[in-house]
Amino acid sequence: MRFRVRKAAHVIERVGLAMAGAACGLFVGAYVGSAIPALTTEGFLLLMMVLGFVGFYLGIDTPQLPFDEAHGDIDAAELLSSAGTLCATLTALASVAIIVLRLEPHIAWSWFALFGWIAGVAMQIVAGAKARMRKP
């Protein structure tokens, strides 16, 4: 019984993190879509949200390697996950600030936000997949 409750709590926690990722994707999509007319579609917003959902679900809670000589000094999945999370959330925070403060930065910042978001969630997805595929 205790195991099932812990497992359920873990899944609920990860779904909550995934929903936070989807919200971040919505903000980045709203900012980028408002600045780049070709990306002003519901499909683009949905894509950004799905990327955030998957990235935050897989990438934030990666299983860690044990600290011993057999596994080396650096856990690449953990490093990639943390860098991806920082990149994605920093991009989302900047997007929210631009929307709320009604700023109009140069179009290059919109492209930078788009590529920063995609790079961040891609790092999270790769890190999460890598961590789950390795042998314990």
XYZ file of N, CA and C in Angstrom:
408
model
N 0.823 -1.200 0.000
C 0.000 0.000 0.000
C 0.863 1.258 0.000
N 1.870 1.275 0.857
C 2.735 2.453 0.963
C 3.426 2.729 -0.371
N 3.864 1.667 -1.060
C 4.543 1.824 -2.336
C 3.623 2.481 -3.371
N 2.367 2.035 -3.426
C 1.424 2.605 -4.390
C 1.148 4.075 -4.106
N 1.062 4.440 -2.842
C 0.825 5.839 -2.485
C 2.030 6.691 -2.888
N 3.236 6.198 -2.624
C 4.451 6.939 -3.012
C 4.528 7.080 -4.523
N 4.218 6.015 -5.236
C 4.253 6.042 -6.700
C 3.228 7.040 -7.233
N 2.023 7.014 -6.674
C 0.980 7.952 -7.096
C 1.392 9.393 -6.807
N 1.964 9.628 -5.637
C 2.420 10.975 -5.277
C 3.497 11.452 -6.252
N 4.372 10.552 -6.635
C 5.446 10.899 -7.568
C 4.880 11.263 -8.947
N 3.914 10.505 -9.417
C 3.288 10.785 -10.712
C 2.528 12.108 -10.657
N 1.802 12.347 -9.573
C 1.061 13.609 -9.419
C 2.027 14.787 -9.420
N 3.153 14.642 -8.730
C 4.152 15.706 -8.689
C 4.698 15.992 -10.093
N 5.015 14.940 -10.830
C 5.568 15.126 -12.170
C 4.537 15.703 -13.132
N 3.276 15.344 -12.986
C 2.225 15.934 -13.825
C 2.092 17.422 -13.499
N 2.203 17.779 -12.234
C 2.188 19.192 -11.851
C 3.342 19.962 -12.463
N 4.536 19.373 -12.447
C 5.688 20.010 -13.090
C 5.471 20.129 -14.590
N 4.877 19.109 -15.182
C 4.603 19.143 -16.612
C 3.612 20.251 -16.957
N 2.610 20.451 -16.103
C 1.652 21.526 -16.343
C 2.325 22.890 -16.212
N 3.286 23.016 -15.301
C 4.058 24.256 -15.206
C 4.852 24.476 -16.494
N 5.400 23.400 -17.046
C 6.109 23.495 -18.315
C 5.189 23.916 -19.451
N 3.972 23.378 -19.458
C 3.000 23.765 -20.481
C 2.641 25.244 -20.350
N 2.497 25.729 -19.121
C 2.205 27.145 -18.899
C 3.358 28.022 -19.385
N 4.583 27.580 -19.100
C 5.750 28.316 -19.599
C 5.744 28.346 -21.124
N 5.426 27.208 -21.737
C 5.348 27.149 -23.196
C 4.276 28.077 -23.750
N 3.169 28.193 -23.046
C 2.103 29.096 -23.462
C 2.589 30.543 -23.457
N 3.306 30.937 -22.416
C 3.814 32.309 -22.338
C 4.840 32.596 -23.427
N 5.754 31.663 -23.638
C 6.753 31.861 -24.694
C 6.057 31.909 -26.051
N 5.108 31.004 -26.263
C 4.369 30.992 -27.524
C 3.568 32.271 -27.754
N 2.969 32.787 -26.691
C 2.193 34.024 -26.815
C 3.098 35.196 -27.184
N 4.251 35.278 -26.538
C 5.176 36.377 -26.850
C 5.729 36.245 -28.267
N 6.258 35.064 -28.586
C 6.866 34.860 -29.904
C 5.808 34.987 -31.001
N 4.630 34.422 -30.769
C 3.562 34.507 -31.754
C 3.071 35.921 -32.004
N 3.105 36.749 -30.959
C 2.669 38.137 -31.151
C 3.721 38.968 -31.880
N 4.968 38.546 -31.821
C 6.040 39.309 -32.471
C 6.337 38.819 -33.884
N 6.081 37.544 -34.152
C 6.364 36.967 -35.468
C 5.020 36.513 -36.063
N 4.487 37.275 -36.995
C 3.134 37.004 -37.512
C 2.922 35.587 -38.048
N 3.930 34.978 -38.649
C 3.767 33.635 -39.208
C 3.515 32.589 -38.127
N 3.848 32.906 -36.887
C 3.691 31.964 -35.780
C 2.471 32.269 -34.916
N 1.573 33.091 -35.408
C 0.366 33.442 -34.663
C -0.742 32.450 -34.984
N -0.583 31.219 -34.484
C -1.592 30.187 -34.720
C -1.813 29.394 -33.437
N -2.969 28.760 -33.366
C -3.253 27.903 -32.225
C -2.341 26.681 -32.236
N -2.009 26.204 -33.428
C -1.119 25.056 -33.551
C 0.265 25.332 -32.971
N 0.773 26.547 -33.216
C 2.071 26.926 -32.661
C 2.007 26.973 -31.139
N 0.951 27.569 -30.597
C 0.792 27.616 -29.145
C 0.695 26.216 -28.557
N -0.055 25.353 -29.202
C -0.194 23.979 -28.728
C 1.151 23.250 -28.775
N 1.906 23.434 -29.842
C 3.225 22.822 -29.949
C 4.148 23.280 -28.826
N 4.156 24.568 -28.552
C 5.007 25.101 -27.480
C 4.592 24.526 -26.123
N 3.290 24.381 -25.913
C 2.801 23.821 -24.653
C 3.143 22.339 -24.526
N 2.999 21.595 -25.608
C 3.327 20.160 -25.576
C 4.822 19.966 -25.328
N 5.651 20.768 -25.986
C 7.095 20.686 -25.740
C 7.414 20.954 -24.269
N 6.777 21.971 -23.711
C 6.988 22.280 -22.296
C 6.509 21.170 -21.387
N 5.353 20.607 -21.706
C 4.797 19.517 -20.901
C 5.742 18.318 -20.889
N 6.170 17.892 -22.075
C 7.051 16.721 -22.181
C 8.415 17.007 -21.553
N 8.972 18.179 -21.852
C 10.281 18.528 -21.314
C 10.299 18.576 -19.803
N 9.322 19.215 -19.209
C 9.304 19.336 -17.754
C 8.929 18.014 -17.092
N 8.127 17.176 -17.763
C 7.786 15.871 -17.200
C 9.007 14.962 -17.175
N 9.727 14.900 -18.282
C 10.876 14.001 -18.370
C 12.133 14.572 -17.739
N 12.350 15.857 -17.906
C 13.660 16.416 -17.602
C 13.904 16.925 -16.212
N 12.872 17.223 -15.449
C 13.121 17.832 -14.143
C 13.448 16.796 -13.083
N 12.874 15.640 -13.170
C 13.048 14.630 -12.123
C 13.773 13.410 -12.690
N 15.026 13.580 -13.102
C 15.770 12.468 -13.700
C 16.394 11.595 -12.620
N 16.371 10.279 -12.817
C 17.051 9.398 -11.865
C 18.556 9.676 -11.882
N 19.156 9.821 -10.715
C 20.574 10.156 -10.624
C 21.440 8.913 -10.589
N 22.664 9.076 -11.091
C 23.659 8.016 -10.980
C 24.222 8.011 -9.564
N 24.612 6.855 -9.064
C 25.280 6.835 -7.757
C 26.669 7.466 -7.875
N 27.138 8.036 -6.769
C 28.466 8.641 -6.755
C 29.506 7.569 -6.469
N 30.103 7.045 -7.529
C 31.214 6.122 -7.364
C 32.082 6.171 -8.615
N 33.235 5.571 -8.550
C 34.195 5.626 -9.652
C 33.708 4.886 -10.900
N 32.863 3.893 -10.732
C 32.399 3.104 -11.867
C 31.566 3.930 -12.845
N 30.902 4.979 -12.357
C 30.032 5.791 -13.193
C 30.690 7.090 -13.655
N 31.929 7.350 -13.280
C 32.609 8.567 -13.692
C 32.303 9.736 -12.776
N 32.837 10.874 -13.139
C 32.713 12.062 -12.299
C 31.479 12.903 -12.589
N 31.008 12.877 -13.835
C 29.925 13.775 -14.233
C 28.725 12.962 -14.697
N 27.574 13.310 -14.191
C 26.321 12.716 -14.670
C 25.797 13.634 -15.773
N 26.023 13.235 -17.024
C 25.669 14.075 -18.171
C 24.174 14.374 -18.212
N 23.349 13.396 -17.874
C 21.895 13.611 -17.904
C 21.485 14.660 -16.874
N 22.063 14.591 -15.698
C 21.724 15.566 -14.657
C 22.166 16.974 -15.058
N 23.350 17.086 -15.629
C 23.856 18.388 -16.068
C 23.006 18.939 -17.211
N 22.674 18.096 -18.173
C 21.853 18.520 -19.302
C 20.455 18.919 -18.840
N 19.902 18.169 -17.900
C 18.586 18.478 -17.361
C 18.572 19.835 -16.658
N 19.565 20.081 -15.833
C 19.607 21.348 -15.098
C 19.834 22.527 -16.043
N 20.699 22.362 -17.039
C 20.928 23.439 -18.003
C 19.676 23.699 -18.829
N 18.981 22.642 -19.222
C 17.749 22.799 -19.990
C 16.653 23.470 -19.186
N 16.538 23.086 -17.925
C 15.525 23.707 -17.068
C 15.805 25.192 -16.893
N 17.067 25.546 -16.663
C 17.431 26.952 -16.515
C 17.132 27.728 -17.794
N 17.523 27.184 -18.919
C 17.319 27.855 -20.205
C 15.828 28.047 -20.499
N 15.048 27.004 -20.306
C 13.608 27.078 -20.599
C 12.886 28.045 -19.660
N 13.174 27.967 -18.374
C 12.460 28.840 -17.434
C 12.922 30.285 -17.536
N 14.183 30.504 -17.864
C 14.671 31.871 -18.062
C 13.987 32.492 -19.283
N 13.837 31.710 -20.330
C 13.139 32.184 -21.525
C 11.672 32.485 -21.211
N 11.035 31.618 -20.437
C 9.637 31.846 -20.063
C 9.495 33.090 -19.193
N 10.404 33.265 -18.240
C 10.359 34.450 -17.374
C 10.525 35.724 -18.194
N 11.466 35.732 -19.113
C 11.668 36.910 -19.962
C 10.429 37.176 -20.814
N 9.804 36.126 -21.329
C 8.602 36.289 -22.147
C 7.458 36.882 -21.342
N 7.271 36.382 -20.134
C 6.222 36.925 -19.266
C 6.493 38.392 -18.952
N 7.741 38.725 -18.654
C 8.091 40.117 -18.342
C 7.799 41.028 -19.533
N 8.127 40.568 -20.724
C 7.881 41.378 -21.924
C 6.382 41.582 -22.135
N 5.594 40.531 -21.911
C 4.143 40.634 -22.082
C 3.539 41.559 -21.030
N 3.890 41.343 -19.768
C 3.283 42.105 -18.669
C 3.687 43.577 -18.714
N 4.956 43.834 -19.007
C 5.443 45.217 -19.043
C 5.164 45.913 -20.369
N 4.571 45.171 -21.303
C 4.209 45.700 -22.624
C 5.406 46.319 -23.338
N 6.512 45.606 -23.281
C 7.714 46.053 -23.964
C 7.644 45.650 -25.434
N 8.423 46.315 -26.248
C 8.495 45.982 -27.669
C 9.967 45.865 -28.072
N 10.617 44.777 -27.666
C 12.029 44.619 -28.022
C 12.199 44.316 -29.512
N 13.428 44.387 -29.967
C 13.756 44.094 -31.361
C 13.312 42.671 -31.708
N 12.980 42.435 -32.969
C 12.496 41.120 -33.409
C 13.514 40.017 -33.135
N 14.780 40.372 -33.086
C 15.821 39.368 -32.800
C 15.598 38.722 -31.441
N 15.069 39.464 -30.481
C 14.800 38.906 -29.153
C 13.708 37.844 -29.213
N 12.765 38.016 -30.117
C 11.714 37.011 -30.283
C 12.293 35.707 -30.804
N 13.161 35.805 -31.795
C 13.819 34.603 -32.319
C 14.714 33.972 -31.264
N 15.390 34.812 -30.502
C 16.238 34.317 -29.417
C 15.401 33.566 -28.373
N 14.226 34.100 -28.055
C 13.337 33.439 -27.095
C 12.851 32.105 -27.658
N 12.493 32.074 -28.931
C 12.028 30.842 -29.551
C 13.115 29.765 -29.507
N 14.315 30.120 -29.942
C 15.399 29.143 -29.961
C 15.865 28.775 -28.552
N 15.807 29.730 -27.629
C 16.158 29.430 -26.232
C 15.183 28.439 -25.614
N 13.904 28.621 -25.894
C 12.879 27.702 -25.378
C 13.058 26.313 -25.964
N 13.208 26.246 -27.280
C 13.357 24.949 -27.937
C 14.623 24.250 -27.456
N 15.715 24.983 -27.322
C 16.967 24.386 -26.822
C 16.792 23.871 -25.398
N 16.131 24.658 -24.553
C 15.934 24.252 -23.162
C 15.100 22.999 -23.014
N 13.961 22.958 -23.680
C 13.117 21.771 -23.538
C 13.722 20.568 -24.259
N 14.456 20.808 -25.342
C 15.143 19.694 -26.010
C 16.189 19.078 -25.084
N 16.924 19.918 -24.366
C 17.904 19.403 -23.404
C 17.207 18.589 -22.317
N 16.071 19.070 -21.840
C 15.329 18.340 -20.816
C 14.844 16.990 -21.333
N 14.303 16.968 -22.529
C 13.778 15.725 -23.094
C 14.898 14.710 -23.310
N 16.005 15.153 -23.877
C 17.144 14.252 -24.104
C 17.697 13.744 -22.777
N 17.832 14.628 -21.799
C 18.359 14.223 -20.491
C 17.439 13.223 -19.812
N 16.131 13.483 -19.847
C 15.180 12.561 -19.230
C 15.175 11.207 -19.897
N 15.230 11.197 -21.233
C 15.254 9.928 -21.956
C 16.549 9.175 -21.680
N 17.669 9.893 -21.668
C 18.971 9.267 -21.412
C 19.021 8.668 -20.005
N 18.525 9.389 -19.029
C 18.557 8.917 -17.641
C 17.671 7.693 -17.448
N 16.574 7.622 -18.172
C 15.673 6.487 -18.008
C 16.097 5.252 -18.808
N 16.948 5.422 -19.805
C 17.397 4.312 -20.625
C 18.656 3.618 -20.073
N 19.374 4.291 -19.199
C 20.615 3.673 -18.686
C 20.299 2.577 -17.688
N 21.284 1.694 -17.538
C 21.129 0.564 -16.624
C 21.455 1.020 -15.204
N 20.687 0.543 -14.214
C 20.921 0.962 -12.824
C 22.220 0.427 -12.245
